[in-house]
PDB file of C-alpha atoms in Angstrom:
ATOM      1  CA  MET A 954     227.123   7.035  74.315  1.00 43.00           C
ATOM      2  CA  SER A 955     230.220   6.741  72.130  1.00 44.00           C
ATOM      3  CA  VAL A 956     232.847   4.155  73.023  1.00 45.00           C
ATOM      4  CA  PHE A 957     235.444   6.885  72.645  1.00 48.00           C
ATOM      5  CA  SER A 958     233.793   9.391  74.944  1.00 52.00           C
ATOM      6  CA  GLY A 959     235.214  10.196  78.328  1.00 59.00           C
ATOM      7  CA  GLU A 960     231.825   9.348  79.814  1.00 62.00           C
ATOM      8  CA  PHE A 961     232.076   5.774  78.498  1.00 58.00           C
ATOM      9  CA  ILE A 962     235.553   5.324  79.950  1.00 62.00           C
ATOM     10  CA  LEU A 963     234.495   6.682  83.329  1.00 62.00           C
ATOM     11  CA  LYS A 964     231.448   4.416  83.356  1.00 63.00           C
ATOM     12  CA  GLN A 965     233.556   1.357  82.533  1.00 63.00           C
ATOM     13  CA  THR A 966     236.099   2.268  85.213  1.00 66.00           C
ATOM     14  CA  ARG A 967     233.310   2.616  87.770  1.00 64.00           C
ATOM     15  CA  LEU A 968     231.901  -0.746  86.675  1.00 64.00           C
ATOM     16  CA  LEU A 969     235.299  -2.384  87.132  1.00 66.00           C
ATOM     17  CA  LYS A 970     235.669  -0.896  90.594  1.00 64.00           C
ATOM     18  CA  ARG A 971     232.122  -1.907  91.513  1.00 61.00           C
ATOM     19  CA  LEU A 972     232.596  -5.480  90.281  1.00 60.00           C
ATOM     20  CA  SER A 973     235.884  -5.713  92.143  1.00 60.00           C
ATOM     21  CA  GLY A 974     234.097  -4.555  95.267  1.00 56.00           C
ATOM     22  CA  GLN A 975     231.293  -7.051  94.766  1.00 53.00           C
ATOM     23  CA  VAL A 976     233.677  -9.901  94.043  1.00 51.00           C
ATOM     24  CA  PHE A 977     236.181  -9.192  96.796  1.00 48.00           C
ATOM     25  CA  PHE A 978     234.026  -7.595  99.462  1.00 45.00           C
ATOM     26  CA  ARG A 979     230.770  -9.465  99.121  1.00 44.00           C
ATOM     27  CA  LYS A 980     229.923  -8.511 102.675  1.00 40.00           C
ATOM     28  CA  LYS A 981     232.523  -5.778 102.984  1.00 43.00           C
ATOM     29  CA  GLY A 982     234.517  -7.960 105.332  1.00 42.00           C
ATOM     30  CA  PHE A 983     238.258  -8.530 105.239  1.00 41.00           C
ATOM     31  CA  ASP A 984     237.772 -12.261 105.842  1.00 41.00           C
ATOM     32  CA  GLU A 985     235.687 -12.495 102.677  1.00 43.00           C
ATOM     33  CA  LEU A 986     238.545 -10.945 100.698  1.00 43.00           C
ATOM     34  CA  LEU A 987     241.063 -13.438 102.048  1.00 39.00           C
ATOM     35  CA  VAL A 988     238.803 -16.421 101.406  1.00 42.00           C
ATOM     36  CA  TYR A 989     238.050 -15.337  97.853  1.00 47.00           C
ATOM     37  CA  HIS A 990     241.670 -14.521  97.090  1.00 48.00           C
ATOM     38  CA  ILE A 991     242.833 -17.911  98.337  1.00 46.00           C
ATOM     39  CA  LYS A 992     240.140 -19.693  96.316  1.00 51.00           C
ATOM     40  CA  ALA A 993     241.089 -17.678  93.238  1.00 48.00           C
ATOM     41  CA  GLU A 994     244.741 -18.561  93.613  1.00 46.00           C
ATOM     42  CA  LYS A 995     243.914 -22.239  94.035  1.00 51.00           C
ATOM     43  CA  GLY A 996     241.799 -21.961  90.902  1.00 52.00           C
ATOM     44  CA  ASN A 997     244.716 -20.939  88.700  1.00 56.00           C
ATOM     45  CA  ASP A 998     247.735 -19.662  90.567  1.00 71.00           C
ATOM     46  CA  THR A 999     249.930 -20.317  87.536  1.00 86.00           C
ATOM     47  CA  LEU A1000     247.985 -17.878  85.358  1.00 89.00           C
ATOM     48  CA  LEU A1001     247.811 -15.270  88.104  1.00 88.00           C
ATOM     49  CA  GLY A1002     251.567 -15.584  88.631  1.00 90.00           C
ATOM     50  CA  GLU A1003     252.263 -15.214  84.904  1.00 94.00           C
ATOM     51  CA  LEU A1004     250.027 -12.158  84.665  1.00 94.00           C
ATOM     52  CA  THR A1005     251.655 -10.564  87.709  1.00 92.00           C
ATOM     53  CA  VAL A1006     255.148 -11.027  86.251  1.00 94.00           C
ATOM     54  CA  LEU A1007     254.056  -9.553  82.912  1.00 96.00           C
ATOM     55  CA  LEU A1008     252.476  -6.565  84.673  1.00 94.00           C
ATOM     56  CA  GLU A1009     255.646  -5.951  86.677  1.00 93.00           C
ATOM     57  CA  LYS A1010     257.623  -5.918  83.406  1.00 95.00           C
ATOM     58  CA  GLY A1011     255.163  -3.496  81.797  1.00 94.00           C
ATOM     59  CA  LYS A1012     254.044  -6.099  79.254  1.00 96.00           C
ATOM     60  CA  LEU A1013     250.341  -5.339  79.571  1.00 96.00           C
ATOM     61  CA  ASN A1014     249.357  -6.335  76.026  1.00 96.00           C
ATOM     62  CA  GLU A1015     251.176  -9.639  76.367  1.00 97.00           C
ATOM     63  CA  GLY A1016     249.482 -10.205  79.725  1.00 97.00           C
ATOM     64  CA  GLU A1017     246.043  -9.515  78.304  1.00 97.00           C
ATOM     65  CA  ASN A1018     246.721 -11.864  75.383  1.00 97.00           C
ATOM     66  CA  ARG A1019     247.832 -14.582  77.806  1.00 97.00           C
ATOM     67  CA  LEU A1020     244.748 -14.056  79.965  1.00 96.00           C
ATOM     68  CA  PHE A1021     242.394 -14.513  77.029  1.00 97.00           C
ATOM     69  CA  GLU A1022     244.306 -17.516  75.663  1.00 97.00           C
ATOM     70  CA  GLU A1023     243.706 -19.260  78.962  1.00 95.00           C
ATOM     71  CA  PHE A1024     240.207 -17.890  79.558  1.00 94.00           C
ATOM     72  CA  ASP A1025     238.951 -18.762  76.057  1.00 94.00           C
ATOM     73  CA  GLU A1026     240.171 -22.321  76.549  1.00 94.00           C
ATOM     74  CA  ASN A1027     238.754 -22.596  80.081  1.00 90.00           C
ATOM     75  CA  PRO A1028     236.328 -19.863  81.242  1.00 88.00           C
ATOM     76  CA  SER A1029     236.442 -21.066  84.850  1.00 84.00           C
ATOM     77  CA  GLY A1030     235.874 -19.057  88.004  1.00 81.00           C
ATOM     78  CA  GLY A1031     239.584 -19.261  88.812  1.00 82.00           C
ATOM     79  CA  ASN A1032     240.559 -17.823  85.436  1.00 86.00           C
ATOM     80  CA  PHE A1033     237.887 -15.139  85.747  1.00 85.00           C
ATOM     81  CA  ALA A1034     239.200 -14.205  89.205  1.00 83.00           C
ATOM     82  CA  ALA A1035     242.757 -14.013  87.829  1.00 87.00           C
ATOM     83  CA  GLY A1036     241.444 -11.697  85.117  1.00 90.00           C
ATOM     84  CA  VAL A1037     239.636  -9.459  87.597  1.00 86.00           C
ATOM     85  CA  LEU A1038     242.824  -9.170  89.675  1.00 87.00           C
ATOM     86  CA  PHE A1039     244.811  -8.441  86.497  1.00 92.00           C
ATOM     87  CA  TYR A1040     242.528  -5.568  85.484  1.00 90.00           C
ATOM     88  CA  GLN A1041     242.256  -4.310  89.047  1.00 87.00           C
ATOM     89  CA  LYS A1042     246.054  -4.060  89.262  1.00 88.00           C
ATOM     90  CA  MET A1043     246.159  -2.220  85.933  1.00 90.00           C
ATOM     91  CA  LEU A1044     243.764   0.406  87.327  1.00 86.00           C
ATOM     92  CA  GLY A1045     246.596   1.392  89.659  1.00 85.00           C
ATOM     93  CA  TYR A1046     248.761   2.577  86.765  1.00 88.00           C
ATOM     94  CA  SER A1047     248.691   6.204  85.676  1.00 88.00           C
ATOM     95  CA  ASP A1048     247.664   7.239  82.159  1.00 86.00           C
ATOM     96  CA  GLU A1049     251.321   8.021  81.465  1.00 90.00           C
ATOM     97  CA  GLU A1050     252.440   4.534  82.511  1.00 91.00           C
ATOM     98  CA  LEU A1051     249.724   2.911  80.422  1.00 90.00           C
ATOM     99  CA  LYS A1052     250.734   5.022  77.416  1.00 92.00           C
ATOM    100  CA  GLU A1053     254.412   4.175  77.957  1.00 94.00           C
ATOM    101  CA  TRP A1054     253.510   0.482  77.800  1.00 94.00           C
ATOM    102  CA  ASP A1055     251.350   0.973  74.678  1.00 94.00           C
ATOM    103  CA  PHE A1056     248.077   0.482  76.545  1.00 93.00           C
ATOM    104  CA  SER A1057     245.153   2.755  77.382  1.00 90.00           C
ATOM    105  CA  LEU A1058     242.321   3.067  79.847  1.00 86.00           C
ATOM    106  CA  LEU A1059     239.916   2.423  76.966  1.00 87.00           C
ATOM    107  CA  GLU A1060     241.660  -0.895  76.177  1.00 90.00           C
ATOM    108  CA  LEU A1061     241.536  -1.783  79.864  1.00 89.00           C
ATOM    109  CA  CYS A1062     237.781  -1.135  79.982  1.00 85.00           C
ATOM    110  CA  GLU A1063     237.117  -3.021  76.761  1.00 89.00           C
ATOM    111  CA  GLY A1064     239.174  -6.000  77.914  1.00 92.00           C
ATOM    112  CA  PHE A1065     237.398  -6.103  81.249  1.00 89.00           C
ATOM    113  CA  ALA A1066     234.000  -5.898  79.524  1.00 87.00           C
ATOM    114  CA  GLU A1067     235.022  -8.788  77.250  1.00 91.00           C
ATOM    115  CA  LEU A1068     236.147 -10.846  80.254  1.00 90.00           C
ATOM    116  CA  CYS A1069     232.835 -10.235  82.034  1.00 85.00           C
ATOM    117  CA  ASP A1070     230.866 -11.076  78.903  1.00 87.00           C
ATOM    118  CA  GLY A1071     232.822 -14.318  78.504  1.00 89.00           C
ATOM    119  CA  PHE A1072     231.924 -15.253  82.070  1.00 83.00           C
ATOM    120  CA  GLY A1073     228.250 -14.477  81.470  1.00 82.00           C
ATOM    121  CA  ILE A1074     228.111 -11.147  83.281  1.00 77.00           C
ATOM    122  CA  GLU A1075     226.198  -8.747  81.085  1.00 72.00           C
ATOM    123  CA  GLU A1076     225.477  -6.005  83.570  1.00 65.00           C
ATOM    124  CA  ILE A1077     227.051  -5.051  86.855  1.00 57.00           C
ATOM    125  CA  LEU A1078     224.620  -3.668  89.389  1.00 46.00           C
TER     126      LEU A1078
END
């Protein structure tokens, strides 16, 4: 399957959604989401805050660069969680918005795959 095929992009998007579901809704309970989110914020609320501000300004490339600067230096669970939230929020943008901000769904999928690989997740069930 080619990296540039629509099938690849759809598969990566599904994987991101599935991982988000597994991470945030381990037992499909709202309490689990709150507990995980609080733990993630305690892990690195500074990074998550920076990424959120950059997303709100449409600076997606800068946000991704900042994420990997921090994650490469410290591939902790808190930084991974901040990255998952970052990519999950980006999934909410339309193709037009992504294009306007010089970003694409393919870049989003590749970045998420790189984040997972850096955290030791090779395959998402």
